[in-house]
Amino acid sequence: MPARTLTIILNANHPKKCVLILKPGDAPIDAILHEARNKFRVKALTQVYLQGGALLEPRTDLAALPWVAKVWVAKGEPYNGPPAAPARSQGVGEVRIIADKTFVDERAVKQLEEVAGLPGVVVAAGMPDLHPGNRFPIGCAVAAEGIYPALIGSDVGCGIALYPLAPPSKSAPNPTKLAAHLRGLDEPWSGSTADWLAHYGITRHSEFDEKSLGTVGAGNHFFEITTIERIEDAEAATRLGLQEDALYRLVHTGSRGLGASILAKQTETQANPYIVPDTPAFDAYLAEHDYAVQWAIANRDLVAHRVRECMLGARLDAGKDAAPSPASLAKIVDVTHNSATKQSVDVNGERRELWVHRKGAAPTDKGVAPCPGSRGDFSWLLEPTGDGQLNVHSLAHGAGRRHARHVLHTGTKRAKSTLTTTALGSEVICTDADLLIEEMPEAYKNVGSVVEDMVDKGICKGVVVLRPVVTYKIREAGEGRK
C-alpha cells in the first residue's frame, strides 16, 4: 500500500481532527490510535470506526478501500459519525489531503472526493491551499488515465513567475514612489504582439493578442514588486542568483480569456467531458492546451517587461531595450499551475504513466516554485524534495482562499485607505472597490501554515521569504475586468 492521508476525527467531539500519513508497512489501527492519542490527549481511545459505523479491524485491508479518507476514533462508545457513503466500485481514485495545521473546508474535500469518483481518475491529492471551486476544488493535483479539460479549468496556463528588477540598494524601497510609476499597464501593449509571441514559437493569431497580451487581468491575478525578507537556504538562493536588498517582480496571471475560449469550444464540440489518449479529440485538445500554456508564459513575460519599462522613470534600470525580447528579463523561475502533464505516478506499488491535472497546484519538476501569500502576507520560494509520489509531483500554488468572495462583502464597511496599505507597509494598487474587498488579506489562509504543512510532509523546503513592496491588481478598473 502506498502512503496515504487519513483524517482522524474524535467520535465524541467532531471538531477535533488531525491528519495522519499512513506509510507502507504501518499497522493501520496501531498508527491511527497512536496518532489520535497524542494529538487529542485521550489515552483511552481503543476503537477506529469507518464512515457508517463499521469497525476497522486488523484483518481489514485498507489498500482495498482506496476511497477511505476519514476515520472516527472512540473510547468504546457507539459510533457518532455520518451515515455510510454510497457504495463505490473498485477502481475509484484514492483521495489524499496533504494538510494538518492548515484549515481545509469540508466542501472542498467533498468536491475532491467526487473528482476521485470520476472514470479514469486514479489519485486526487489536495494541497494545504485546497478550497472549494464552482464545480471542482482548487489547490489539487489529479492523476488520471486521460484528460478532463474542465478539471484544468478555464484559465489554461495560469501560473506565476519571478524576475529580477533592481540590484541591491542601501536605501529601503519607497512603496508610494514605486507605485506612482506603474501607469498604463491595463491598456493594450503598444508593441508588436506578433513579434513577441514569435519568441515562443507562436505564429497563429487570436483575438486576445492585441487587447490582452501583457496585462494582468482581474480575480486573484496580480504582479508584485518584492524584496527578500529572509533567506532560508543560502546555497539554493546563491544558485538562483538571489540577493538581499534587491528588488524582484513576481507575476501571477494566465491566458487572459484564451484558455476560457478553448474550454468553451471543447464543451460545445465534445459531449463527453473525458477524453482518452490516442484519439483525434485528445490530440486536438492537447494542441490547444499547449498553445494556451505557451501564450500564458508569454503573457507573464510581457507583463514583467512592461513593469521594467515603467521603472525606468524610477532609475532602477540601465536603459530601454532597442528591440524588446524575453531574453532581457533574466527570468528566475516560471511555473504553470493550471495544466495537464504526463508523469510517472505510483499506484499500489506500480509506476504508471498518467495525466496529472493541476487546478491550482505547482509542478515539482521545474525547480523552485513560488508560493504567494495574500497581498498582506509574505510569499515563499520553495524547493521540491522527496520522490513526488505522495503529493503527485505537485505543491501548493499559494495560500488558498479561506472565504468565498461573496462572504467578504457581508458587513464590510472598511475605508479604501485601510485596504490599500497592508500591515507589512506595502502599497496596493487597485481601483476596483469590489476587488479590494474580495482580495483582502483576511480572504486567504496563512501562507506560513501552508508551507509548514508541506515541509512537515517532506515534499519541499523553503529557499527565501519575499516581502511585498507594491502589489498591483487594477488601476483602470473598467479595462482590467475585461
Coordinates of C-alpha atoms in Angstrom, one line a residue:
M1 CA 0.0 0.0 0.0
P2 CA 1.5 3.4 -1.0
A3 CA 1.5 6.2 1.6
R4 CA -2.0 7.8 2.0
T5 CA -3.5 10.5 4.0
L6 CA -6.2 9.8 6.6
T7 CA -8.2 12.4 8.5
I8 CA -8.8 11.2 12.1
I9 CA -11.9 12.5 13.8
L10 CA -12.7 12.2 17.5
N11 CA -16.0 10.3 17.7
A12 CA -17.2 12.2 20.8
N13 CA -16.2 15.7 19.5
H14 CA -16.2 16.0 15.7
P15 CA -14.5 19.4 15.5
K16 CA -11.3 17.8 16.9
K17 CA -9.4 16.4 13.9
C18 CA -5.9 15.5 12.9
V19 CA -4.2 14.1 9.8
L20 CA -2.1 11.0 9.6
I21 CA 0.2 10.0 6.7
L22 CA -0.2 6.2 6.7
K23 CA 3.0 4.7 5.3
P24 CA 3.7 1.4 3.7
G25 CA 4.2 -1.2 6.5
D26 CA 2.3 0.7 9.1
A27 CA -0.4 -1.3 11.0
P28 CA -3.4 0.9 10.3
I29 CA -5.2 0.6 13.7
D30 CA -2.0 1.0 15.7
A31 CA -0.9 4.0 13.7
I32 CA -4.3 5.7 13.8
L33 CA -4.7 5.2 17.6
H34 CA -1.2 6.3 18.4
E35 CA -1.6 9.5 16.4
A36 CA -5.1 10.2 17.9
R37 CA -4.0 9.6 21.5
N38 CA -1.1 12.0 21.1
K39 CA -3.0 14.7 19.2
F40 CA -6.2 14.6 21.2
R41 CA -4.5 13.8 24.6
V42 CA -7.1 11.0 25.1
K43 CA -5.2 7.8 26.2
A44 CA -8.4 5.7 26.5
L45 CA -9.0 5.6 22.7
T46 CA -9.3 2.0 21.6
Q47 CA -11.6 1.8 18.6
V48 CA -11.5 3.0 15.0
Y49 CA -14.7 3.4 13.0
L50 CA -15.1 3.7 9.3
Q51 CA -17.8 6.0 8.0
G52 CA -21.2 4.4 8.7
G53 CA -20.0 2.7 11.9
A54 CA -18.2 -0.4 10.8
L55 CA -15.1 -1.1 13.0
L56 CA -11.7 -1.1 11.4
E57 CA -10.3 -4.5 12.4
P58 CA -6.8 -6.0 12.0
R59 CA -7.9 -8.1 9.0
T60 CA -9.4 -5.0 7.2
D61 CA -7.3 -4.3 4.1
L62 CA -7.2 -0.5 3.7
A63 CA -5.4 -1.0 0.3
A64 CA -8.7 -2.5 -1.0
L65 CA -10.6 0.6 0.2
P66 CA -8.8 3.5 -1.6
W67 CA -11.7 5.8 -1.1
V68 CA -11.5 5.8 2.7
A69 CA -10.1 9.2 3.7
K70 CA -11.6 9.6 7.2
V71 CA -11.9 7.5 10.3
W72 CA -13.5 8.1 13.7
V73 CA -11.7 7.1 16.9
A74 CA -13.6 6.2 20.1
K75 CA -13.2 5.0 23.7
G76 CA -15.8 2.3 23.3
E77 CA -18.9 4.5 22.9
P78 CA -21.3 3.9 19.9
Y79 CA -20.4 5.4 16.6
N80 CA -21.5 9.0 16.3
G81 CA -20.5 10.0 12.8
P82 CA -22.2 10.4 9.4
P83 CA -24.0 7.5 7.7
A84 CA -22.2 5.3 5.3
A85 CA -21.4 6.8 1.9
P86 CA -23.0 5.3 -1.2
A87 CA -21.2 2.2 -2.3
R88 CA -18.4 2.8 -4.7
S89 CA -17.0 0.4 -7.2
Q90 CA -13.4 -0.9 -7.3
G91 CA -11.0 1.4 -9.2
V92 CA -12.3 4.6 -7.7
G93 CA -9.4 7.0 -7.2
E94 CA -7.6 7.5 -3.9
V95 CA -8.1 10.7 -2.0
R96 CA -5.2 12.4 -0.2
I97 CA -5.4 15.6 1.8
I98 CA -1.9 17.0 2.5
A99 CA -2.8 19.2 5.4
D100 CA -2.5 19.0 9.1
K101 CA -2.1 22.5 10.5
T102 CA -3.9 24.3 7.7
F103 CA -7.7 24.8 7.7
V104 CA -9.4 22.9 4.8
D105 CA -13.0 23.5 4.0
E106 CA -15.1 20.3 4.1
R107 CA -16.9 21.4 0.9
A108 CA -13.5 21.3 -0.9
V109 CA -12.8 17.8 0.5
K110 CA -16.3 16.7 -0.7
Q111 CA -15.6 18.1 -4.2
L112 CA -12.2 16.3 -4.2
E113 CA -13.9 13.0 -3.3
E114 CA -16.3 13.5 -6.2
V115 CA -13.4 14.1 -8.5
A116 CA -11.8 10.8 -7.3
G117 CA -15.0 9.0 -8.3
L118 CA -14.8 10.1 -12.0
P119 CA -14.0 7.4 -14.5
G120 CA -10.2 7.1 -15.1
V121 CA -9.2 9.0 -12.0
V122 CA -6.5 7.2 -10.0
V123 CA -5.4 9.7 -7.4
A124 CA -6.8 13.0 -6.2
A125 CA -4.5 14.9 -3.9
G126 CA -5.5 18.1 -2.1
M127 CA -2.7 20.5 -1.2
P128 CA -2.9 22.6 2.0
D129 CA -4.3 25.5 0.0
L130 CA -7.3 23.3 -1.1
H131 CA -10.6 25.3 -1.2
P132 CA -13.9 24.9 -2.9
G133 CA -14.4 25.9 -6.6
N134 CA -17.6 26.4 -8.6
R135 CA -17.7 22.7 -9.5
F136 CA -14.2 21.3 -8.8
P137 CA -11.9 22.2 -6.0
I138 CA -8.9 24.5 -6.4
G139 CA -5.5 23.6 -5.0
C140 CA -5.3 20.0 -6.1
A141 CA -3.5 17.5 -8.4
V142 CA -5.5 14.8 -10.0
A143 CA -3.8 11.8 -11.8
A144 CA -6.0 10.1 -14.5
E145 CA -5.6 7.9 -17.5
G146 CA -7.0 10.6 -19.8
I147 CA -7.8 14.3 -19.5
Y148 CA -10.8 16.1 -18.2
P149 CA -10.5 19.7 -19.6
A150 CA -12.9 21.0 -17.0
L151 CA -10.6 19.8 -14.2
I152 CA -7.8 22.1 -15.6
G153 CA -10.3 24.9 -15.8
S154 CA -10.8 27.9 -18.0
D155 CA -7.6 29.7 -17.3
V156 CA -5.3 27.2 -19.0
G157 CA -1.7 28.1 -18.5
C158 CA -2.2 30.3 -15.5
G159 CA 1.0 30.4 -13.4
I160 CA 3.5 32.5 -11.6
A161 CA 7.0 33.7 -12.4
L162 CA 9.8 35.6 -10.7
Y163 CA 12.2 38.1 -12.3
P164 CA 14.9 40.4 -11.1
L165 CA 14.1 44.1 -11.2
A166 CA 16.8 46.2 -9.5
P167 CA 20.2 45.4 -7.9
P168 CA 20.7 45.7 -4.1
S169 CA 20.4 49.2 -2.7
K170 CA 21.4 50.7 0.6
S171 CA 18.1 52.6 0.9
A172 CA 14.8 50.9 1.6
P173 CA 12.4 50.9 -1.3
N174 CA 9.6 53.5 -1.1
P175 CA 6.3 51.8 -2.0
T176 CA 4.5 55.1 -2.7
K177 CA 7.1 56.3 -5.2
L178 CA 7.4 52.9 -6.9
A179 CA 3.6 52.7 -7.2
A180 CA 3.4 56.1 -8.9
H181 CA 5.5 54.8 -11.9
L182 CA 3.2 51.9 -12.6
R183 CA 0.9 53.5 -15.3
G184 CA -0.9 52.3 -18.4
L185 CA -0.5 48.6 -17.5
D186 CA -4.2 47.8 -18.0
E187 CA -4.2 49.2 -21.5
P188 CA -3.2 47.0 -24.5
W189 CA 0.6 46.9 -25.2
S190 CA 1.7 49.3 -27.9
G191 CA 4.4 47.0 -29.3
S192 CA 4.2 44.1 -31.8
T193 CA 2.4 41.2 -30.1
A194 CA 3.1 39.0 -33.2
D195 CA 6.9 39.6 -32.8
W196 CA 6.7 38.9 -29.0
L197 CA 4.7 35.7 -29.5
A198 CA 7.1 34.5 -32.2
H199 CA 9.8 34.2 -29.5
Y200 CA 7.6 31.4 -28.0
G201 CA 7.1 29.6 -31.3
I202 CA 3.5 31.0 -31.6
T203 CA 2.7 32.1 -35.1
R204 CA -1.1 31.9 -35.0
H205 CA -3.2 34.9 -34.2
S206 CA -6.1 35.2 -31.7
E207 CA -8.5 37.9 -30.7
F208 CA -6.7 38.1 -27.3
D209 CA -3.3 39.0 -28.7
E210 CA -3.9 42.7 -29.2
K211 CA -6.3 43.5 -26.3
S212 CA -5.0 41.3 -23.5
L213 CA -1.4 40.1 -24.1
G214 CA 0.8 41.8 -21.5
T215 CA -2.0 42.6 -19.0
V216 CA -2.6 41.1 -15.5
G217 CA -6.4 40.8 -15.5
A218 CA -8.7 40.6 -12.5
G219 CA -9.7 38.0 -10.0
N220 CA -6.7 36.8 -7.9
H221 CA -4.2 37.8 -10.5
F222 CA -1.5 40.3 -9.7
F223 CA 2.1 41.4 -10.0
E224 CA 4.2 42.4 -7.1
I225 CA 7.4 44.3 -6.6
T226 CA 9.0 42.4 -3.8
T227 CA 12.2 42.1 -1.8
I228 CA 13.9 39.4 0.2
E229 CA 12.7 39.3 3.8
R230 CA 14.7 36.2 4.8
I231 CA 16.9 33.6 3.3
E232 CA 16.1 30.1 4.4
D233 CA 18.6 28.1 2.2
A234 CA 21.7 30.2 1.4
E235 CA 23.1 27.6 -1.1
A236 CA 19.9 27.5 -3.1
A237 CA 19.5 31.3 -3.0
T238 CA 23.0 31.7 -4.3
R239 CA 22.4 29.2 -7.1
L240 CA 19.4 31.2 -8.2
G241 CA 21.2 34.5 -8.0
L242 CA 19.0 35.9 -5.3
Q243 CA 20.4 38.8 -3.3
E244 CA 19.2 40.6 -0.2
D245 CA 18.2 44.2 -0.7
A246 CA 17.5 43.6 -4.4
L247 CA 14.0 44.1 -5.9
Y248 CA 12.1 41.4 -7.8
R249 CA 9.0 41.1 -9.9
L250 CA 6.5 38.4 -9.0
V251 CA 3.9 37.9 -11.8
H252 CA 0.7 35.8 -11.4
T253 CA -1.5 35.7 -14.4
G254 CA -2.7 33.3 -17.2
S255 CA -4.1 33.1 -20.7
R256 CA -6.5 36.1 -20.3
G257 CA -9.6 34.7 -22.0
L258 CA -7.8 32.5 -24.5
G259 CA -8.0 29.5 -22.2
A260 CA -11.7 30.1 -21.4
S261 CA -12.4 30.2 -25.2
I262 CA -10.6 26.8 -25.6
L263 CA -12.6 25.2 -22.8
A264 CA -15.9 26.7 -24.1
K265 CA -15.1 25.3 -27.6
Q266 CA -14.3 21.9 -26.1
T267 CA -17.5 21.8 -24.1
E268 CA -19.6 22.8 -27.2
T269 CA -18.0 20.2 -29.6
Q270 CA -17.5 17.3 -27.2
A271 CA -20.4 15.6 -25.5
N272 CA -18.1 13.6 -23.3
P273 CA -16.2 15.7 -20.7
Y274 CA -13.5 13.0 -20.5
I275 CA -11.2 12.4 -23.4
V276 CA -8.9 9.4 -23.7
P277 CA -5.4 9.3 -25.2
D278 CA -4.7 8.2 -28.8
T279 CA -7.9 9.7 -30.2
P280 CA -8.3 12.7 -32.6
A281 CA -10.3 14.6 -29.9
F282 CA -7.4 14.1 -27.3
D283 CA -4.8 15.2 -29.8
A284 CA -6.8 18.3 -30.8
Y285 CA -7.4 19.4 -27.2
L286 CA -3.8 18.8 -26.2
A287 CA -2.6 21.0 -29.1
E288 CA -4.9 23.8 -27.9
H289 CA -3.9 23.3 -24.3
D290 CA -0.2 23.6 -25.2
Y291 CA -0.9 26.7 -27.2
A292 CA -2.6 28.4 -24.2
V293 CA 0.2 27.3 -21.8
Q294 CA 2.8 29.0 -24.1
W295 CA 0.6 32.0 -24.6
A296 CA 0.3 32.4 -20.8
I297 CA 4.1 32.2 -20.3
A298 CA 4.5 34.9 -23.0
N299 CA 1.9 37.0 -21.2
R300 CA 3.7 36.8 -17.8
D301 CA 7.0 37.7 -19.5
L302 CA 5.4 40.7 -21.3
V303 CA 3.8 41.9 -18.0
A304 CA 7.3 41.7 -16.4
H305 CA 8.8 43.6 -19.4
R306 CA 6.2 46.4 -19.1
V307 CA 6.8 46.8 -15.4
R308 CA 10.6 47.1 -16.1
E309 CA 9.8 49.8 -18.7
C310 CA 7.7 51.7 -16.1
M311 CA 10.5 51.5 -13.7
L312 CA 12.9 53.4 -16.0
G313 CA 11.4 56.5 -14.6
A314 CA 12.4 55.4 -11.1
R315 CA 16.0 55.0 -12.3
L316 CA 16.0 51.3 -11.4
D317 CA 17.3 50.0 -14.7
A318 CA 20.1 50.6 -17.1
G319 CA 18.1 51.6 -20.2
K320 CA 15.4 50.7 -22.7
D321 CA 15.6 47.7 -25.0
A322 CA 16.1 48.6 -28.6
A323 CA 14.0 45.5 -29.6
P324 CA 12.0 44.1 -26.6
S325 CA 12.5 40.4 -26.1
P326 CA 12.2 37.8 -23.3
A327 CA 16.0 37.4 -23.3
S328 CA 16.4 40.6 -21.4
L329 CA 14.2 39.5 -18.5
A330 CA 16.7 37.2 -16.8
K331 CA 13.8 35.1 -15.6
I332 CA 14.5 33.1 -12.4
V333 CA 11.6 30.7 -12.5
D334 CA 8.2 30.2 -14.2
V335 CA 5.7 27.5 -13.1
T336 CA 2.3 26.8 -14.7
H337 CA -0.3 25.7 -12.1
N338 CA -3.3 25.2 -14.4
S339 CA -2.4 22.4 -16.9
A340 CA -2.1 18.7 -17.5
T341 CA 1.2 16.9 -17.9
K342 CA 2.2 13.3 -18.2
Q343 CA 4.0 11.9 -15.2
S344 CA 5.0 8.7 -13.5
V345 CA 2.8 8.0 -10.5
D346 CA 3.0 5.2 -8.0
V347 CA -0.3 3.3 -7.9
N348 CA -0.4 0.4 -5.4
G349 CA 3.3 -0.1 -5.8
E350 CA 3.3 0.0 -9.6
R351 CA 4.5 3.0 -11.6
R352 CA 2.1 4.2 -14.2
E353 CA 2.3 7.0 -16.7
L354 CA -0.8 9.2 -16.0
W355 CA -2.0 12.6 -16.9
V356 CA -1.7 14.9 -13.8
H357 CA -4.3 17.7 -13.9
R358 CA -3.2 20.7 -11.8
K359 CA -6.0 23.0 -10.9
G360 CA -4.1 25.5 -8.7
A361 CA -1.0 23.3 -8.0
A362 CA 2.6 24.0 -8.8
P363 CA 4.6 21.2 -10.5
T364 CA 7.7 19.9 -8.8
D365 CA 9.8 19.2 -11.9
K366 CA 10.5 22.9 -12.8
G367 CA 12.9 23.6 -10.0
V368 CA 11.8 26.1 -7.3
A369 CA 8.2 27.1 -7.1
P370 CA 6.8 30.4 -5.9
C371 CA 4.1 30.1 -3.2
P372 CA 2.5 33.6 -2.8
G373 CA 0.5 34.7 0.3
S374 CA -2.2 37.2 0.2
R375 CA -1.4 40.8 -0.7
G376 CA -0.7 41.5 3.0
D377 CA 1.4 38.4 3.7
F378 CA 4.8 37.1 2.7
S379 CA 5.5 34.8 -0.2
W380 CA 7.9 31.9 -0.4
L381 CA 10.2 30.3 -2.9
L382 CA 10.1 26.5 -2.3
E383 CA 12.4 23.8 -3.5
P384 CA 10.7 20.4 -4.0
T385 CA 12.0 17.4 -2.0
G386 CA 11.2 13.7 -1.9
D387 CA 10.1 11.5 -4.8
G388 CA 6.9 13.4 -5.5
Q389 CA 4.7 10.3 -5.1
L390 CA 2.7 11.4 -2.0
N391 CA 1.9 14.8 -3.5
V392 CA 1.6 13.7 -7.1
H393 CA 4.6 15.8 -8.2
S394 CA 2.9 19.0 -7.0
L395 CA 3.0 21.7 -4.4
A396 CA 0.5 24.3 -3.2
H397 CA 0.3 27.3 -5.6
G398 CA -0.3 29.8 -2.8
A399 CA -2.1 30.5 0.4
G400 CA -5.6 29.4 -0.9
R401 CA -8.9 31.1 -0.2
R402 CA -10.4 30.7 3.3
H403 CA -13.6 32.7 2.5
A404 CA -15.6 32.9 -0.7
R405 CA -15.8 36.2 -2.5
H406 CA -19.4 37.0 -1.6
V407 CA -18.7 36.4 2.1
L408 CA -16.2 39.3 2.2
H409 CA -18.9 41.8 1.2
T410 CA -21.1 40.9 4.2
G411 CA -20.8 43.6 6.8
T412 CA -17.7 45.1 5.3
K413 CA -17.5 48.8 5.7
R414 CA -13.8 49.5 5.7
A415 CA -12.4 52.6 4.2
K416 CA -10.5 52.2 1.0
S417 CA -7.3 53.6 2.6
T418 CA -7.3 50.7 5.0
L419 CA -7.3 48.2 2.1
T420 CA -4.5 49.8 0.0
T421 CA -1.8 49.9 2.7
T422 CA -1.1 46.5 4.3
A423 CA 0.1 45.5 7.7
L424 CA 3.5 44.9 6.2
G425 CA 3.7 48.5 4.9
S426 CA 3.3 47.6 1.3
E427 CA 1.2 49.6 -1.2
V428 CA -1.8 48.0 -3.1
I429 CA -2.8 49.4 -6.4
C430 CA -6.5 48.6 -7.1
T431 CA -9.2 51.0 -8.1
D432 CA -11.9 48.3 -8.2
A433 CA -13.8 48.6 -4.8
D434 CA -15.3 45.1 -5.0
L435 CA -12.0 43.5 -5.9
L436 CA -10.3 45.3 -3.0
I437 CA -12.7 43.7 -0.6
E438 CA -12.8 40.2 -2.3
E439 CA -9.0 40.0 -2.3
M440 CA -8.3 41.4 1.2
P441 CA -5.7 39.5 3.3
E442 CA -8.4 38.1 5.5
A443 CA -9.9 36.2 2.5
Y444 CA -6.8 33.9 2.4
K445 CA -5.3 31.3 4.6
N446 CA -2.0 31.8 6.4
V447 CA 0.7 31.0 3.9
G448 CA 3.1 30.1 6.7
S449 CA 0.8 27.3 7.7
V450 CA 0.5 26.1 4.2
V451 CA 4.3 25.9 3.8
E452 CA 4.8 24.3 7.2
D453 CA 2.3 21.5 6.3
M454 CA 4.3 20.7 3.1
V455 CA 7.7 20.9 4.9
D456 CA 6.4 18.6 7.6
K457 CA 5.4 16.1 4.9
G458 CA 8.9 16.1 3.4
I459 CA 7.7 17.4 0.0
C460 CA 9.6 20.8 0.0
K461 CA 11.9 23.1 1.8
G462 CA 12.0 26.9 2.0
V463 CA 14.5 28.9 -0.1
V464 CA 13.6 32.5 0.6
V465 CA 10.8 34.5 2.1
L466 CA 9.7 37.5 0.0
R467 CA 8.2 40.7 1.4
P468 CA 5.7 42.7 -0.8
V469 CA 6.5 46.3 -1.6
V470 CA 3.9 47.1 -4.2
T471 CA 1.0 44.8 -5.2
Y472 CA -0.7 45.7 -8.5
K473 CA -4.2 44.5 -9.2
I474 CA -6.0 47.0 -11.4
R475 CA -5.5 50.8 -11.9
E476 CA -8.1 51.3 -14.6
A477 CA -11.0 49.3 -13.2
G478 CA -13.2 49.0 -16.2
E479 CA -10.4 47.9 -18.5
G480 CA -8.9 45.5 -16.0
R481 CA -12.1 43.5 -15.5
K482 CA -12.4 42.6 -19.2

